[in-house]
PDB file of C-alpha atoms in Angstrom:
ATOM      1  CA  MET W 100      40.289 -70.619  49.452  1.00 74.00           C
ATOM      2  CA  VAL W 101      37.784 -67.820  48.922  1.00 77.00           C
ATOM      3  CA  THR W 102      39.108 -66.945  45.485  1.00 78.00           C
ATOM      4  CA  GLY W 103      39.950 -70.570  44.582  1.00 78.00           C
ATOM      5  CA  ALA W 104      36.310 -71.643  44.361  1.00 80.00           C
ATOM      6  CA  ASP W 105      33.775 -69.758  42.272  1.00 84.00           C
ATOM      7  CA  GLY W 106      31.205 -68.124  44.535  1.00 83.00           C
ATOM      8  CA  GLY W 107      33.488 -67.929  47.590  1.00 86.00           C
ATOM      9  CA  LEU W 108      32.576 -64.935  49.758  1.00 83.00           C
ATOM     10  CA  ALA W 109      34.599 -65.132  52.943  1.00 85.00           C
ATOM     11  CA  ALA W 110      36.728 -67.362  55.147  1.00 88.00           C
ATOM     12  CA  LEU W 111      37.506 -67.045  58.841  1.00 88.00           C
ATOM     13  CA  VAL W 112      39.564 -68.846  61.456  1.00 90.00           C
ATOM     14  CA  MET W 113      38.029 -68.332  64.839  1.00 88.00           C
ATOM     15  CA  GLY W 114      37.884 -69.428  68.449  1.00 88.00           C
ATOM     16  CA  TYR W 115      34.886 -70.988  70.175  1.00 86.00           C
ATOM     17  CA  ASP W 116      34.789 -67.803  72.250  1.00 85.00           C
ATOM     18  CA  GLY W 117      33.679 -65.955  69.102  1.00 81.00           C
ATOM     19  CA  VAL W 118      36.961 -64.140  68.503  1.00 82.00           C
ATOM     20  CA  SER W 119      38.120 -64.182  64.889  1.00 81.00           C
ATOM     21  CA  LEU W 120      41.849 -64.855  64.449  1.00 82.00           C
ATOM     22  CA  GLY W 121      41.970 -64.182  60.753  1.00 81.00           C
ATOM     23  CA  GLU W 122      39.534 -63.378  57.995  1.00 80.00           C
ATOM     24  CA  TYR W 123      39.411 -62.760  54.292  1.00 80.00           C
ATOM     25  CA  CYS W 124      36.480 -61.659  52.186  1.00 78.00           C
ATOM     26  CA  VAL W 125      35.713 -60.519  48.648  1.00 76.00           C
ATOM     27  CA  GLY W 126      33.093 -58.158  47.315  1.00 61.00           C
ATOM     28  CA  PRO W 127      31.260 -55.305  48.970  1.00 51.00           C
ATOM     29  CA  ASN W 128      28.010 -57.083  49.866  1.00 53.00           C
ATOM     30  CA  ILE W 129      29.334 -59.632  52.294  1.00 56.00           C
ATOM     31  CA  ALA W 130      27.469 -59.878  55.590  1.00 56.00           C
ATOM     32  CA  ASP W 131      29.202 -58.452  58.609  1.00 67.00           C
ATOM     33  CA  LEU W 132      32.001 -60.896  59.415  1.00 72.00           C
ATOM     34  CA  GLN W 133      32.175 -59.842  63.020  1.00 72.00           C
ATOM     35  CA  LEU W 134      28.506 -60.687  63.395  1.00 76.00           C
ATOM     36  CA  ILE W 135      28.965 -64.059  61.740  1.00 77.00           C
ATOM     37  CA  SER W 136      31.777 -65.040  64.078  1.00 75.00           C
ATOM     38  CA  ILE W 137      29.818 -63.985  67.139  1.00 78.00           C
ATOM     39  CA  GLU W 138      26.704 -65.839  65.940  1.00 82.00           C
ATOM     40  CA  TYR W 139      28.312 -69.074  64.764  1.00 86.00           C
ATOM     41  CA  ALA W 140      30.684 -69.701  67.664  1.00 88.00           C
ATOM     42  CA  PRO W 141      27.941 -70.622  70.176  1.00 87.00           C
ATOM     43  CA  ILE W 142      26.213 -72.813  67.571  1.00 89.00           C
ATOM     44  CA  VAL W 143      29.356 -74.847  66.910  1.00 91.00           C
ATOM     45  CA  ARG W 144      29.984 -75.036  70.653  1.00 90.00           C
ATOM     46  CA  GLU W 145      26.430 -76.288  71.194  1.00 89.00           C
ATOM     47  CA  ILE W 146      26.695 -78.932  68.453  1.00 90.00           C
ATOM     48  CA  ARG W 147      29.950 -80.191  69.992  1.00 89.00           C
ATOM     49  CA  ARG W 148      28.298 -80.440  73.386  1.00 88.00           C
ATOM     50  CA  THR W 149      25.320 -82.262  71.889  1.00 85.00           C
ATOM     51  CA  LEU W 150      27.537 -84.816  70.157  1.00 85.00           C
ATOM     52  CA  GLU W 151      29.221 -85.450  73.491  1.00 83.00           C
ATOM     53  CA  ILE W 152      25.865 -86.052  75.141  1.00 80.00           C
ATOM     54  CA  ILE W 153      24.550 -88.378  72.462  1.00 77.00           C
ATOM     55  CA  GLN W 154      28.002 -89.988  72.132  1.00 73.00           C
ATOM     56  CA  ARG W 155      28.428 -89.723  68.380  1.00 73.00           C
ATOM     57  CA  GLY W 156      32.167 -88.911  68.526  1.00 81.00           C
ATOM     58  CA  GLU W 157      34.107 -85.691  67.962  1.00 88.00           C
ATOM     59  CA  LEU W 158      32.603 -83.007  65.737  1.00 91.00           C
ATOM     60  CA  GLU W 159      34.397 -82.718  62.385  1.00 92.00           C
ATOM     61  CA  GLU W 160      32.306 -80.669  60.007  1.00 93.00           C
ATOM     62  CA  VAL W 161      29.073 -78.681  59.850  1.00 94.00           C
ATOM     63  CA  THR W 162      27.355 -77.524  56.667  1.00 94.00           C
ATOM     64  CA  VAL W 163      24.497 -75.009  56.677  1.00 93.00           C
ATOM     65  CA  THR W 164      22.645 -74.389  53.419  1.00 92.00           C
ATOM     66  CA  SER W 165      20.166 -71.533  53.160  1.00 90.00           C
ATOM     67  CA  GLY W 166      18.303 -69.632  50.459  1.00 85.00           C
ATOM     68  CA  ASN W 167      21.338 -67.717  49.257  1.00 84.00           C
ATOM     69  CA  SER W 168      24.432 -69.139  50.927  1.00 87.00           C
ATOM     70  CA  ALA W 169      26.318 -72.258  51.927  1.00 91.00           C
ATOM     71  CA  VAL W 170      28.454 -72.192  55.086  1.00 91.00           C
ATOM     72  CA  PHE W 171      31.084 -74.843  55.815  1.00 93.00           C
ATOM     73  CA  ILE W 172      32.564 -75.180  59.280  1.00 94.00           C
ATOM     74  CA  LYS W 173      35.548 -77.407  60.042  1.00 94.00           C
ATOM     75  CA  THR W 174      36.870 -78.055  63.532  1.00 92.00           C
ATOM     76  CA  MET W 175      40.625 -77.498  63.955  1.00 91.00           C
ATOM     77  CA  THR W 176      41.718 -77.773  67.580  1.00 89.00           C
ATOM     78  CA  ASP W 177      39.926 -77.747  70.931  1.00 87.00           C
ATOM     79  CA  ASN W 178      39.789 -73.966  70.634  1.00 88.00           C
ATOM     80  CA  LEU W 179      39.663 -73.153  66.929  1.00 91.00           C
ATOM     81  CA  PHE W 180      37.519 -73.766  63.888  1.00 92.00           C
ATOM     82  CA  SER W 181      37.461 -72.487  60.320  1.00 93.00           C
ATOM     83  CA  ILE W 182      34.501 -71.184  58.315  1.00 91.00           C
ATOM     84  CA  LEU W 183      34.000 -70.761  54.588  1.00 91.00           C
ATOM     85  CA  ILE W 184      30.998 -68.790  53.349  1.00 88.00           C
ATOM     86  CA  MET W 185      29.924 -69.232  49.745  1.00 89.00           C
ATOM     87  CA  LYS W 186      27.161 -68.188  47.414  1.00 88.00           C
ATOM     88  CA  ARG W 187      24.518 -70.891  47.209  1.00 88.00           C
ATOM     89  CA  ASP W 188      25.083 -71.302  43.462  1.00 90.00           C
ATOM     90  CA  GLY W 189      28.890 -71.270  43.748  1.00 89.00           C
ATOM     91  CA  ALA W 190      31.299 -74.175  43.255  1.00 90.00           C
ATOM     92  CA  ILE W 191      30.293 -75.643  46.582  1.00 88.00           C
ATOM     93  CA  GLY W 192      32.003 -79.015  46.246  1.00 89.00           C
ATOM     94  CA  ARG W 193      35.300 -77.336  45.414  1.00 91.00           C
ATOM     95  CA  GLY W 194      34.918 -74.840  48.262  1.00 91.00           C
ATOM     96  CA  ARG W 195      34.319 -77.625  50.748  1.00 90.00           C
ATOM     97  CA  TYR W 196      37.378 -79.486  49.470  1.00 91.00           C
ATOM     98  CA  LEU W 197      39.571 -76.355  49.703  1.00 91.00           C
ATOM     99  CA  LEU W 198      38.382 -75.668  53.262  1.00 92.00           C
ATOM    100  CA  LYS W 199      39.432 -79.187  54.298  1.00 91.00           C
ATOM    101  CA  LEU W 200      42.785 -78.875  52.537  1.00 92.00           C
ATOM    102  CA  LYS W 201      43.639 -75.392  53.828  1.00 90.00           C
ATOM    103  CA  THR W 202      42.515 -76.188  57.366  1.00 91.00           C
ATOM    104  CA  TYR W 203      44.764 -79.244  57.325  1.00 90.00           C
ATOM    105  CA  GLU W 204      47.722 -77.182  56.024  1.00 90.00           C
ATOM    106  CA  LEU W 205      47.131 -74.499  58.639  1.00 88.00           C
ATOM    107  CA  LEU W 206      47.006 -77.087  61.404  1.00 88.00           C
ATOM    108  CA  ARG W 207      50.322 -78.528  60.215  1.00 89.00           C
ATOM    109  CA  GLU W 208      51.899 -75.073  60.290  1.00 86.00           C
ATOM    110  CA  LEU W 209      50.559 -74.432  63.776  1.00 79.00           C
ATOM    111  CA  SER W 210      51.836 -77.709  65.212  1.00 76.00           C
TER     112      SER W 210
ATOM    113  CA  MET U 201      15.015 -93.858  53.852  1.00 73.00           C
ATOM    114  CA  VAL U 202      16.863 -95.521  56.737  1.00 77.00           C
ATOM    115  CA  THR U 203      16.961 -98.907  55.029  1.00 78.00           C
ATOM    116  CA  GLY U 204      17.334 -97.453  51.521  1.00 78.00           C
ATOM    117  CA  ALA U 205      20.862 -96.191  52.121  1.00 80.00           C
ATOM    118  CA  ASP U 206      23.594 -98.415  53.486  1.00 84.00           C
ATOM    119  CA  GLY U 207      24.583 -97.253  56.978  1.00 84.00           C
ATOM    120  CA  GLY U 208      21.248 -95.577  57.754  1.00 86.00           C
ATOM    121  CA  LEU U 209      20.535 -95.686  61.492  1.00 84.00           C
ATOM    122  CA  ALA U 210      17.450 -93.605  62.159  1.00 85.00           C
ATOM    123  CA  ALA U 211      15.100 -90.978  60.753  1.00 89.00           C
ATOM    124  CA  LEU U 212      12.816 -88.597  62.594  1.00 88.00           C
ATOM    125  CA  VAL U 213      10.271 -85.933  61.764  1.00 90.00           C
ATOM    126  CA  MET U 214      10.112 -83.432  64.562  1.00 88.00           C
ATOM    127  CA  GLY U 215       8.970 -80.032  65.701  1.00 88.00           C
ATOM    128  CA  TYR U 216      11.216 -77.142  66.703  1.00 87.00           C
ATOM    129  CA  ASP U 217       9.792 -77.610  70.186  1.00 85.00           C
ATOM    130  CA  GLY U 218      11.708 -80.909  70.402  1.00 81.00           C
ATOM    131  CA  VAL U 219       8.669 -83.175  70.049  1.00 82.00           C
ATOM    132  CA  SER U 220       9.162 -86.066  67.635  1.00 81.00           C
ATOM    133  CA  LEU U 221       6.174 -86.731  65.357  1.00 82.00           C
ATOM    134  CA  GLY U 222       7.480 -89.925  63.870  1.00 81.00           C
ATOM    135  CA  GLU U 223      10.630 -91.979  64.030  1.00 80.00           C
ATOM    136  CA  TYR U 224      12.159 -95.114  62.605  1.00 80.00           C
ATOM    137  CA  CYS U 225      15.403 -96.775  63.557  1.00 78.00           C
ATOM    138  CA  VAL U 226      17.329 -99.952  62.864  1.00 76.00           C
ATOM    139  CA  GLY U 227      19.754-101.928  65.001  1.00 61.00           C
ATOM    140  CA  PRO U 228      20.117-102.144  68.745  1.00 51.00           C
ATOM    141  CA  ASN U 229      22.981 -99.676  69.243  1.00 54.00           C
ATOM    142  CA  ILE U 230      21.301 -96.527  68.088  1.00 56.00           C
ATOM    143  CA  ALA U 231      21.601 -93.543  70.417  1.00 56.00           C
ATOM    144  CA  ASP U 232      18.500 -92.569  72.339  1.00 67.00           C
ATOM    145  CA  LEU U 233      16.185 -90.978  69.754  1.00 72.00           C
ATOM    146  CA  GLN U 234      14.309 -89.005  72.349  1.00 72.00           C
ATOM    147  CA  LEU U 235      17.568 -87.451  73.465  1.00 77.00           C
ATOM    148  CA  ILE U 236      18.546 -86.623  69.893  1.00 77.00           C
ATOM    149  CA  SER U 237      15.290 -84.830  69.215  1.00 75.00           C
ATOM    150  CA  ILE U 238      15.553 -82.833  72.415  1.00 78.00           C
ATOM    151  CA  GLU U 239      19.161 -81.899  71.708  1.00 82.00           C
ATOM    152  CA  TYR U 240      18.895 -81.046  68.008  1.00 86.00           C
ATOM    153  CA  ALA U 241      15.718 -78.961  68.062  1.00 88.00           C
ATOM    154  CA  PRO U 242      17.277 -75.958  69.840  1.00 87.00           C
ATOM    155  CA  ILE U 243      20.345 -76.142  67.574  1.00 89.00           C
ATOM    156  CA  VAL U 244      18.260 -75.977  64.407  1.00 91.00           C
ATOM    157  CA  ARG U 245      16.181 -73.199  65.954  1.00 90.00           C
ATOM    158  CA  GLU U 246      19.344 -71.288  66.799  1.00 89.00           C
ATOM    159  CA  ILE U 247      20.807 -71.686  63.291  1.00 90.00           C
ATOM    160  CA  ARG U 248      17.551 -70.399  61.794  1.00 90.00           C
ATOM    161  CA  ARG U 249      17.636 -67.382  64.075  1.00 88.00           C
ATOM    162  CA  THR U 250      21.279 -66.741  63.179  1.00 86.00           C
ATOM    163  CA  LEU U 251      20.546 -66.846  59.450  1.00 85.00           C
ATOM    164  CA  GLU U 252      17.801 -64.308  60.024  1.00 83.00           C
ATOM    165  CA  ILE U 253      20.205 -62.004  61.836  1.00 80.00           C
ATOM    166  CA  ILE U 254      22.960 -62.250  59.250  1.00 76.00           C
ATOM    167  CA  GLN U 255      20.369 -62.186  56.451  1.00 73.00           C
ATOM    168  CA  ARG U 256      21.502 -65.215  54.503  1.00 73.00           C
ATOM    169  CA  GLY U 257      17.982 -66.409  53.612  1.00 81.00           C
ATOM    170  CA  GLU U 258      15.824 -69.251  54.905  1.00 88.00           C
ATOM    171  CA  LEU U 259      17.531 -72.320  56.370  1.00 91.00           C
ATOM    172  CA  GLU U 260      17.288 -75.361  54.105  1.00 92.00           C
ATOM    173  CA  GLU U 261      19.719 -78.003  55.248  1.00 93.00           C
ATOM    174  CA  VAL U 262      22.233 -78.727  58.003  1.00 94.00           C
ATOM    175  CA  THR U 263      24.846 -81.474  57.923  1.00 94.00           C
ATOM    176  CA  VAL U 264      26.857 -82.483  60.988  1.00 93.00           C
ATOM    177  CA  THR U 265      29.723 -84.927  60.529  1.00 92.00           C
ATOM    178  CA  SER U 266      31.430 -86.428  63.552  1.00 90.00           C
ATOM    179  CA  GLY U 267      33.831 -89.269  64.337  1.00 86.00           C
ATOM    180  CA  ASN U 268      31.264 -92.013  63.880  1.00 84.00           C
ATOM    181  CA  SER U 269      28.123 -90.488  62.395  1.00 87.00           C
ATOM    182  CA  ALA U 270      26.655 -88.137  59.812  1.00 91.00           C
ATOM    183  CA  VAL U 271      23.445 -86.267  60.611  1.00 91.00           C
ATOM    184  CA  PHE U 272      21.355 -84.569  57.918  1.00 93.00           C
ATOM    185  CA  ILE U 273      18.659 -82.088  58.845  1.00 94.00           C
ATOM    186  CA  LYS U 274      16.161 -80.715  56.342  1.00 94.00           C
ATOM    187  CA  THR U 275      13.665 -77.973  57.123  1.00 92.00           C
ATOM    188  CA  MET U 276      10.056 -78.776  56.182  1.00 91.00           C
ATOM    189  CA  THR U 277       7.622 -76.125  57.427  1.00 89.00           C
ATOM    190  CA  ASP U 278       7.829 -73.305  59.933  1.00 87.00           C
ATOM    191  CA  ASN U 279       7.284 -75.892  62.660  1.00 89.00           C
ATOM    192  CA  LEU U 280       8.780 -79.133  61.380  1.00 91.00           C
ATOM    193  CA  PHE U 281      12.061 -80.574  60.225  1.00 92.00           C
ATOM    194  CA  SER U 282      13.334 -84.031  59.331  1.00 93.00           C
ATOM    195  CA  ILE U 283      16.528 -85.740  60.497  1.00 91.00           C
ATOM    196  CA  LEU U 284      18.449 -88.679  59.083  1.00 91.00           C
ATOM    197  CA  ILE U 285      21.220 -90.248  61.153  1.00 88.00           C
ATOM    198  CA  MET U 286      23.762 -92.431  59.400  1.00 89.00           C
ATOM    199  CA  LYS U 287      26.984 -94.264  60.119  1.00 88.00           C
ATOM    200  CA  ARG U 288      29.947 -92.152  59.104  1.00 88.00           C
ATOM    201  CA  ASP U 289      31.097 -94.802  56.621  1.00 90.00           C
ATOM    202  CA  GLY U 290      27.599 -95.370  55.184  1.00 89.00           C
ATOM    203  CA  ALA U 291      26.252 -94.396  51.757  1.00 90.00           C
ATOM    204  CA  ILE U 292      26.066 -90.761  52.840  1.00 88.00           C
ATOM    205  CA  GLY U 293      25.392 -89.208  49.452  1.00 89.00           C
ATOM    206  CA  ARG U 294      22.488 -91.576  48.860  1.00 91.00           C
ATOM    207  CA  GLY U 295      21.102 -90.983  52.363  1.00 91.00           C
ATOM    208  CA  ARG U 296      21.163 -87.224  51.841  1.00 90.00           C
ATOM    209  CA  TYR U 297      19.385 -87.616  48.509  1.00 91.00           C
ATOM    210  CA  LEU U 298      16.696 -89.876  50.031  1.00 91.00           C
ATOM    211  CA  LEU U 299      16.117 -87.436  52.896  1.00 92.00           C
ATOM    212  CA  LYS U 300      15.487 -84.639  50.391  1.00 91.00           C
ATOM    213  CA  LEU U 301      13.203 -86.814  48.300  1.00 92.00           C
ATOM    214  CA  LYS U 302      11.171 -88.248  51.194  1.00 90.00           C
ATOM    215  CA  THR U 303      10.856 -84.883  52.915  1.00 91.00           C
ATOM    216  CA  TYR U 304       9.528 -83.413  49.700  1.00 90.00           C
ATOM    217  CA  GLU U 305       7.035 -86.287  49.307  1.00 91.00           C
ATOM    218  CA  LEU U 306       5.894 -85.946  52.907  1.00 88.00           C
ATOM    219  CA  LEU U 307       5.388 -82.213  52.479  1.00 88.00           C
ATOM    220  CA  ARG U 308       3.264 -82.839  49.396  1.00 89.00           C
ATOM    221  CA  GLU U 309       1.112 -85.314  51.337  1.00 86.00           C
ATOM    222  CA  LEU U 310       0.724 -82.856  54.178  1.00 79.00           C
ATOM    223  CA  SER U 311      -0.298 -79.965  51.962  1.00 76.00           C
TER     224      SER U 311
END
């Protein structure tokens, strides 16, 4: 997934408790993955809670675009979600598609 | 913006303190806008803080897709951001484009 889309930097599968179950990254300048997992887990948890409160259905996907990166988050199970981190000018559409595809495949393997 | 894209439900301009500065919504079944602004402000604030910590640049856009809605958030100034809430099966690409465009126009008027 990371190498399949130009500009892919890292991918993680992690729990809402902030524990990463698997990660892959390329290049030397990638931000600290441990930090990312610890920082994003409560955000995704909070968004899920919010959606419950405002009754807009189950969370499926979150995208965060910033000055130099694009982060895609896809919910997997009640306990797990996947993250793909890309360069802002990377092949973002393809990365998002691959995250969906690979998350789906992983879920099938897990079930 | 809300009426310009099929499936648009509501749009808000709000502060990170959770105070809505302007809102527009269509239809009777829209979730409580006040609640949305109160719930989303801390999330956007938290994502901004996270990006600072992991040094991925300034936050620009957040997208949250759930079972029955798509929410687009666009940062405006240090104190303001705009939100567009759409039906999940609406013209999401067009809505996202209009949010960008209108936010840009509003910023130009404000400056």
